């Protein structure tokens, strides 16, 4: 950082002059330098315009390790970013640019993923690399990307633009499980952490799992790593997710206990193999129900974990019912500094039974009846289905909740 070094008796006058001319770099404190002098940090981009009164004897020095000012140390990343950009733009700063400042972002290692409503004004694009380097520096990142709208391609592919850096591969750790994926090609939802933790605690020792919508291994890995499933069949049709899944199985040393079925899970040829089936597709996994019934072991049955978005009518909601944290455009919630936080969601197993909503129960009972009919039709004998648990994962919008139904399915003895 460039600074002007002066004798202590001139330091106050020099500071007043630099402040008046708006040359003082307020991000850093005044520091003592060799020779008993005091160094005042100045803005590097204004050095060429610097003119000092002749009576002020001082010299230009470079401070290798500048000390941040108290104000900077108290700043949140969002405040620091705003100040850096205002300093960069000077008189070009406007209310329109203020509105375009990112309100939330995700951090994946050294990559920060900005929200889609960030930096839309034309002026931002004109700044080019300087802008993105400034943003990355303020947020403590090496790489930068911006989220777009999810593409309507049936695979929920993200539309993400890499703004700074060579590639979008990142690593994320949840509950001791390592996930790697390319943020420009694959989705990652920290908002599902409560369900991943619940899955990890299920008693699956010796079981065979079929995960019909595996993605990069969101649920496949907790089943294998923590729940001790003996083997998993992971079905996924997105080639980018399949590549990430292969890497994640190796990262967590479970590649020998999983077979990837790359393609449309509705065309899956497996039959009579599963003790447990995960149907982690929302807003509805209904298209996978026939496949799930077909892969269950026909002699002993098993458990289906059925994901679905269920709407609750406001007029029918019971009074004093705790409301799950609503999401705004993404499965995460942002803290006051803009950094995405993993939400603590309502719906714990211990107390959920006391607040099951009527619509949730009706959906679960209707689903159990449908599955019972499918099983009888596929296997040519009557089956029994039993609602074990209804888990509220999170809310997507007011009155719309992501639920998981644990449904036990057993063939009835003749």
Coordinates of C-alpha atoms in Angstrom, one line a residue:
X1 CA 0.0 0.0 0.0
X2 CA 1.5 3.4 -0.9
X3 CA 1.9 5.9 1.9
X4 CA 3.3 9.3 2.6
X5 CA 5.9 9.3 5.4
X6 CA 6.4 12.5 7.3
X7 CA 7.8 13.7 10.6
X8 CA 5.3 13.4 13.5
X9 CA 5.0 17.2 13.7
X10 CA 3.7 17.4 10.1
X11 CA 1.5 14.3 10.3
X12 CA -1.8 16.0 11.5
X13 CA -1.5 18.8 8.9
X14 CA -0.7 16.2 6.2
X15 CA -3.7 14.0 7.2
X16 CA -6.1 17.0 7.0
X17 CA -4.8 17.9 3.6
X18 CA -5.2 14.3 2.3
X19 CA -8.7 14.1 3.7
X20 CA -9.7 17.4 2.2
X21 CA -8.5 16.2 -1.2
X22 CA -10.0 12.7 -0.7
X23 CA -6.6 11.1 -1.2
X24 CA -6.4 9.3 2.2
X25 CA -7.0 5.6 2.1
X26 CA -9.3 5.0 5.1
X27 CA -9.1 1.3 4.9
X28 CA -5.7 1.4 6.8
X29 CA -4.3 2.9 10.0
X30 CA -1.5 5.4 10.3
X31 CA 1.7 3.4 11.0
X32 CA 5.2 4.2 12.2
X33 CA 8.0 3.5 9.8
X34 CA 11.8 3.6 10.2
X35 CA 13.4 7.0 10.9
X36 CA 10.8 7.9 13.5
X37 CA 8.3 9.0 10.8
X38 CA 4.5 8.4 10.5
X39 CA 3.1 6.9 7.3
X40 CA -0.3 7.9 6.0
X41 CA -1.8 5.4 3.5
X42 CA -3.0 7.1 0.2
X43 CA -5.1 5.8 -2.6
X44 CA -2.8 4.3 -5.3
X45 CA -5.1 5.4 -8.2
X46 CA -4.7 9.1 -7.1
X47 CA -0.9 9.2 -6.7
X48 CA -0.4 10.9 -10.1
X49 CA -2.7 13.7 -9.0
X50 CA -1.0 14.3 -5.7
X51 CA 0.2 17.8 -5.1
X52 CA 1.5 18.9 -1.6
X53 CA 2.3 22.3 -0.2
X54 CA 6.1 22.9 -0.4
X55 CA 6.4 23.3 3.4
X56 CA 5.2 19.7 3.9
X57 CA 8.4 17.6 3.8
X58 CA 7.5 13.9 3.2
X59 CA 8.4 11.0 1.0
X60 CA 6.6 8.1 -0.7
X61 CA 7.0 4.7 0.9
X62 CA 5.3 1.3 0.4
X63 CA 3.9 -0.5 3.4
X64 CA 4.2 -4.3 2.9
X65 CA 1.8 -5.3 5.6
X66 CA -0.7 -2.5 6.2
X67 CA -2.9 -2.6 9.4
X68 CA -6.7 -2.4 8.7
X69 CA -8.5 0.5 10.4
X70 CA -10.9 -0.2 13.2
X71 CA -13.8 0.6 11.0
X72 CA -12.7 -1.9 8.4
X73 CA -12.3 -4.6 11.0
X74 CA -15.9 -4.1 12.2
X75 CA -17.3 -4.2 8.7
X76 CA -19.3 -7.2 7.4
X77 CA -18.3 -8.6 4.0
X78 CA -21.3 -6.8 2.4
X79 CA -20.3 -3.5 3.9
X80 CA -16.7 -3.9 2.8
X81 CA -17.8 -4.8 -0.7
X82 CA -20.0 -1.7 -1.0
X83 CA -17.3 0.6 0.3
X84 CA -14.7 -0.9 -2.2
X85 CA -17.1 -0.5 -5.1
X86 CA -18.0 3.1 -4.1
X87 CA -14.3 3.9 -3.9
X88 CA -13.7 2.3 -7.3
X89 CA -16.5 4.2 -9.1
X90 CA -16.2 7.5 -7.3
X91 CA -18.7 10.0 -8.8
X92 CA -20.2 7.3 -11.0
X93 CA -21.8 5.7 -8.0
X94 CA -25.6 5.8 -8.1
X95 CA -28.8 4.5 -6.4
X96 CA -29.2 2.1 -9.4
X97 CA -25.8 0.6 -8.7
X98 CA -26.7 0.4 -5.0
X99 CA -29.8 -1.7 -5.8
X100 CA -27.7 -4.0 -7.9
X101 CA -25.4 -4.9 -5.0
X102 CA -25.6 -8.6 -4.0
X103 CA -27.8 -9.3 -1.0
X104 CA -26.8 -12.9 -0.6
X105 CA -24.2 -15.4 -1.9
X106 CA -23.0 -18.9 -1.4
X107 CA -19.4 -19.8 -0.5
X108 CA -17.8 -23.0 -1.7
X109 CA -14.2 -23.0 -0.7
X110 CA -12.4 -20.2 -2.6
X111 CA -15.4 -19.7 -4.9
X112 CA -18.3 -17.3 -4.2
X113 CA -21.5 -17.8 -6.1
X114 CA -23.5 -14.6 -6.4
X115 CA -27.3 -14.4 -6.7
X116 CA -28.8 -13.8 -10.1
X117 CA -30.1 -10.3 -9.3
X118 CA -26.5 -9.0 -8.7
X119 CA -24.7 -6.5 -10.9
X120 CA -27.3 -6.2 -13.7
X121 CA -26.7 -2.5 -14.5
X122 CA -24.8 -1.8 -17.8
X123 CA -22.0 0.1 -16.0
X124 CA -20.9 -3.1 -14.2
X125 CA -20.2 -4.9 -17.4
X126 CA -18.0 -2.0 -18.7
X127 CA -15.7 -2.4 -15.7
X128 CA -14.9 -6.0 -16.7
X129 CA -12.2 -7.9 -14.8
X130 CA -11.4 -5.0 -12.5
X131 CA -15.0 -5.3 -11.1
X132 CA -14.8 -9.0 -10.5
X133 CA -11.3 -8.8 -8.9
X134 CA -12.6 -6.1 -6.5
X135 CA -15.7 -8.2 -5.6
X136 CA -13.6 -11.3 -5.0
X137 CA -11.1 -9.5 -2.9
X138 CA -13.8 -7.9 -0.7
X139 CA -15.5 -11.2 -0.2
X140 CA -12.3 -13.1 0.4
X141 CA -12.5 -15.3 -2.7
X142 CA -10.3 -16.4 -5.5
X143 CA -13.0 -17.3 -7.9
X144 CA -16.4 -15.8 -8.7
X145 CA -19.6 -17.0 -10.4
X146 CA -23.1 -15.7 -10.8
X147 CA -26.2 -17.8 -10.6
X148 CA -28.9 -17.5 -13.4
X149 CA -32.3 -19.1 -13.6
X150 CA -32.6 -22.9 -13.5
X151 CA -32.9 -24.2 -17.0
X152 CA -36.2 -25.9 -18.0
X153 CA -34.4 -29.0 -19.3
X154 CA -35.9 -31.6 -17.0
X155 CA -32.6 -31.9 -15.1
X156 CA -32.7 -28.7 -13.1
X157 CA -29.4 -27.6 -14.7
X158 CA -28.1 -24.3 -13.3
X159 CA -27.5 -21.4 -15.5
X160 CA -24.3 -20.1 -13.9
X161 CA -21.7 -17.8 -15.4
X162 CA -18.1 -18.1 -14.2
X163 CA -16.9 -14.5 -13.8
X164 CA -13.4 -15.0 -12.4
X165 CA -11.3 -18.1 -12.4
X166 CA -10.5 -21.0 -14.7
X167 CA -13.1 -23.6 -13.7
X168 CA -16.2 -24.1 -11.5
X169 CA -15.2 -27.3 -9.6
X170 CA -15.6 -26.8 -5.8
X171 CA -15.6 -29.0 -2.7
X172 CA -18.3 -28.9 0.0
X173 CA -18.3 -30.8 3.3
X174 CA -21.6 -31.8 5.0
X175 CA -21.6 -34.0 8.1
X176 CA -18.1 -35.3 7.4
X177 CA -19.0 -36.2 3.7
X178 CA -17.0 -34.6 0.9
X179 CA -18.9 -33.5 -2.2
X180 CA -17.2 -32.1 -5.2
X181 CA -19.1 -30.6 -8.2
X182 CA -19.0 -28.0 -10.9
X183 CA -21.2 -25.1 -9.8
X184 CA -21.7 -24.1 -13.5
X185 CA -23.1 -27.6 -14.3
X186 CA -24.7 -29.0 -11.1
X187 CA -27.1 -27.8 -8.3
X188 CA -26.2 -28.0 -4.6
X189 CA -28.8 -27.4 -1.9
X190 CA -27.5 -26.8 1.6
X191 CA -31.1 -26.3 2.6
X192 CA -31.6 -30.2 2.6
X193 CA -29.0 -30.6 5.3
X194 CA -31.6 -31.7 7.9
X195 CA -32.8 -34.5 5.7
X196 CA -29.3 -35.6 4.9
X197 CA -28.5 -35.8 8.6
X198 CA -31.7 -37.8 9.2
X199 CA -30.9 -40.2 6.5
X200 CA -27.4 -40.7 7.9
X201 CA -28.9 -41.8 11.2
X202 CA -31.2 -44.5 9.8
X203 CA -30.5 -48.1 10.6
X204 CA -29.5 -49.5 7.2
X205 CA -26.8 -52.0 8.1
X206 CA -26.8 -54.8 5.5
X207 CA -29.4 -53.2 3.3
X208 CA -29.5 -52.6 -0.4
X209 CA -30.5 -49.1 -1.4
X210 CA -31.9 -47.8 -4.7
X211 CA -31.6 -44.0 -5.0
X212 CA -33.8 -43.1 -8.1
X213 CA -32.7 -39.5 -8.3
X214 CA -29.1 -39.5 -7.0
X215 CA -27.7 -36.3 -8.4
X216 CA -24.1 -35.8 -7.2
X217 CA -24.9 -38.2 -4.2
X218 CA -26.8 -35.9 -1.8
X219 CA -28.5 -38.9 -0.2
X220 CA -26.6 -41.8 -1.7
X221 CA -23.5 -40.9 0.2
X222 CA -25.1 -40.4 3.7
X223 CA -26.7 -43.9 3.3
X224 CA -23.3 -45.4 2.4
X225 CA -21.0 -43.5 4.7
X226 CA -23.0 -43.1 7.9
X227 CA -26.1 -45.3 7.7
X228 CA -24.0 -48.4 6.8
X229 CA -26.0 -49.5 3.8
X230 CA -24.3 -52.6 2.2
X231 CA -24.8 -51.5 -1.4
X232 CA -26.4 -48.7 -3.4
X233 CA -27.8 -48.4 -6.9
X234 CA -27.6 -44.7 -7.8
X235 CA -29.7 -43.6 -10.8
X236 CA -29.0 -40.3 -12.5
X237 CA -29.6 -39.1 -16.1
X238 CA -27.6 -35.8 -16.0
X239 CA -24.1 -36.6 -17.3
X240 CA -22.5 -33.7 -15.3
X241 CA -24.1 -35.0 -12.1
X242 CA -22.9 -38.5 -12.9
X243 CA -19.3 -37.2 -13.3
X244 CA -19.5 -35.5 -9.9
X245 CA -21.1 -38.6 -8.3
X246 CA -18.2 -40.8 -9.6
X247 CA -15.7 -38.4 -8.0
X248 CA -17.6 -38.2 -4.8
X249 CA -17.8 -42.0 -4.4
X250 CA -14.0 -42.1 -4.7
X251 CA -13.5 -39.1 -2.4
X252 CA -15.4 -40.9 0.3
X253 CA -13.9 -44.3 -0.4
X254 CA -17.3 -46.1 -1.1
X255 CA -16.9 -46.6 -4.8
X256 CA -16.9 -50.4 -4.4
X257 CA -20.3 -50.3 -2.7
X258 CA -22.2 -48.4 -5.4
X259 CA -23.3 -49.0 -9.0
X260 CA -24.3 -45.9 -11.1
X261 CA -27.1 -46.4 -13.5
X262 CA -26.7 -43.5 -16.0
X263 CA -30.0 -42.8 -17.7
X264 CA -33.7 -42.3 -17.2
X265 CA -34.7 -44.0 -13.9
X266 CA -38.2 -44.8 -15.4
X267 CA -36.4 -47.3 -17.7
X268 CA -34.4 -48.9 -14.9
X269 CA -34.3 -52.7 -15.4
X270 CA -33.6 -53.6 -11.8
X271 CA -36.2 -55.7 -10.0
X272 CA -36.6 -57.4 -6.6
X273 CA -33.3 -56.0 -5.2
X274 CA -34.0 -53.2 -2.7
X275 CA -34.6 -53.1 1.0
X276 CA -35.0 -49.3 0.8
X277 CA -35.8 -46.8 -2.0
X278 CA -35.1 -43.1 -1.9
X279 CA -37.3 -40.9 -4.2
X280 CA -35.7 -37.5 -3.7
X281 CA -37.4 -35.6 -6.5
X282 CA -39.5 -32.4 -6.0
X283 CA -42.0 -31.0 -6.5
X284 CA -43.2 -34.6 -7.0
X285 CA -41.5 -38.0 -7.2
X286 CA -44.8 -39.7 -8.4
X287 CA -43.3 -40.6 -11.7
X288 CA -40.9 -42.9 -9.9
X289 CA -43.5 -44.7 -7.8
X290 CA -44.0 -47.7 -10.2
X291 CA -40.2 -48.2 -10.5
X292 CA -39.8 -48.0 -6.7
X293 CA -42.5 -50.7 -6.2
X294 CA -40.8 -52.9 -8.9
X295 CA -37.3 -52.7 -7.3
X296 CA -38.5 -53.6 -3.8
X297 CA -37.8 -57.1 -2.7
X298 CA -41.1 -58.9 -3.4
X299 CA -40.6 -61.5 -0.6
X300 CA -39.9 -59.1 2.2
X301 CA -40.6 -55.6 1.0
X302 CA -38.9 -52.6 2.5
X303 CA -39.2 -48.8 3.1
X304 CA -39.8 -46.0 0.6
X305 CA -38.7 -42.5 1.3
X306 CA -41.1 -40.4 -0.8
X307 CA -40.4 -36.7 -1.4
X308 CA -43.2 -34.3 -2.3
X309 CA -44.2 -30.6 -2.1
X310 CA -47.5 -30.3 -0.3
X311 CA -49.6 -27.2 -0.2
X312 CA -51.3 -26.2 3.1
X313 CA -54.4 -24.0 2.9
X314 CA -54.0 -21.0 5.2
X315 CA -57.6 -21.1 6.4
X316 CA -57.2 -24.7 7.5
X317 CA -53.8 -24.3 9.3
X318 CA -54.2 -24.9 13.1
X319 CA -53.5 -21.9 15.3
X320 CA -50.1 -21.5 17.0
X321 CA -48.6 -23.9 14.4
X322 CA -44.9 -23.2 14.0
X323 CA -44.1 -22.0 10.5
X324 CA -41.1 -23.4 8.7
X325 CA -38.6 -20.8 7.5
X326 CA -39.7 -19.5 4.1
X327 CA -37.2 -19.3 1.3
X328 CA -36.8 -16.6 -1.2
X329 CA -35.7 -17.9 -4.5
X330 CA -33.2 -20.4 -3.2
X331 CA -33.0 -23.2 -0.7
X332 CA -30.9 -21.2 1.7
X333 CA -31.3 -18.2 4.0
X334 CA -28.8 -15.3 4.2
X335 CA -27.4 -13.9 7.3
X336 CA -27.1 -10.1 7.9
X337 CA -23.7 -10.0 6.2
X338 CA -25.0 -11.6 3.0
X339 CA -23.2 -14.9 3.5
X340 CA -25.6 -17.9 3.0
X341 CA -26.3 -19.7 6.2
X342 CA -27.6 -23.3 6.6
X343 CA -31.1 -22.8 8.0
X344 CA -32.3 -24.6 11.1
X345 CA -35.5 -26.0 9.9
X346 CA -38.6 -27.0 11.9
X347 CA -39.8 -30.6 11.7
X348 CA -37.6 -32.6 14.1
X349 CA -38.6 -36.3 14.5
X350 CA -39.1 -36.0 18.2
X351 CA -41.9 -33.4 18.2
X352 CA -43.3 -33.4 14.6
X353 CA -46.1 -35.8 15.5
X354 CA -47.8 -33.0 17.6
X355 CA -47.9 -30.6 14.6
X356 CA -48.7 -32.8 11.6
X357 CA -51.0 -30.7 9.5
X358 CA -54.2 -32.1 8.1
X359 CA -53.1 -31.7 4.5
X360 CA -49.9 -33.6 5.2
X361 CA -51.7 -36.5 6.8
X362 CA -54.2 -36.6 3.9
X363 CA -51.4 -36.6 1.3
X364 CA -49.6 -39.4 3.2
X365 CA -52.7 -41.6 3.5
X366 CA -53.5 -41.1 -0.2
X367 CA -49.9 -41.9 -1.2
X368 CA -49.9 -45.0 1.0
X369 CA -53.1 -46.2 -0.8
X370 CA -51.7 -45.5 -4.2
X371 CA -48.5 -47.4 -3.4
X372 CA -50.5 -50.3 -2.0
X373 CA -52.4 -50.6 -5.2
X374 CA -49.3 -50.4 -7.4
X375 CA -47.6 -53.1 -5.3
X376 CA -50.6 -55.5 -5.6
X377 CA -50.8 -54.9 -9.3
X378 CA -47.1 -55.5 -10.0
X379 CA -46.6 -58.5 -7.7
X380 CA -50.0 -60.2 -8.1
X381 CA -50.7 -60.3 -4.3
X382 CA -52.0 -58.0 -1.6
X383 CA -49.5 -55.7 0.3
X384 CA -49.7 -53.8 3.5
X385 CA -48.4 -50.2 3.6
X386 CA -47.8 -48.3 6.9
X387 CA -46.9 -44.6 7.5
X388 CA -43.8 -44.7 9.7
X389 CA -43.0 -41.0 9.7
X390 CA -43.6 -37.6 8.0
X391 CA -40.6 -35.3 7.9
X392 CA -41.0 -31.6 7.1
X393 CA -37.7 -30.6 5.4
X394 CA -38.3 -27.0 4.5
X395 CA -40.8 -24.6 2.9
X396 CA -40.5 -23.3 -0.6
X397 CA -43.1 -20.6 -0.4
X398 CA -45.9 -19.6 2.0
X399 CA -48.0 -22.7 2.6
X400 CA -45.9 -25.0 0.4
X401 CA -43.7 -27.5 2.3
X402 CA -41.2 -30.1 1.1
X403 CA -42.2 -33.3 2.9
X404 CA -40.7 -36.8 3.1
X405 CA -42.9 -39.8 3.8
X406 CA -41.3 -42.9 5.2
X407 CA -43.6 -45.7 4.1
X408 CA -43.1 -49.3 5.1
X409 CA -44.3 -51.8 2.5
X410 CA -44.7 -55.5 3.3
X411 CA -46.3 -58.3 1.3
X412 CA -49.2 -59.9 3.1
X413 CA -48.8 -63.5 3.9
X414 CA -51.2 -65.9 2.1

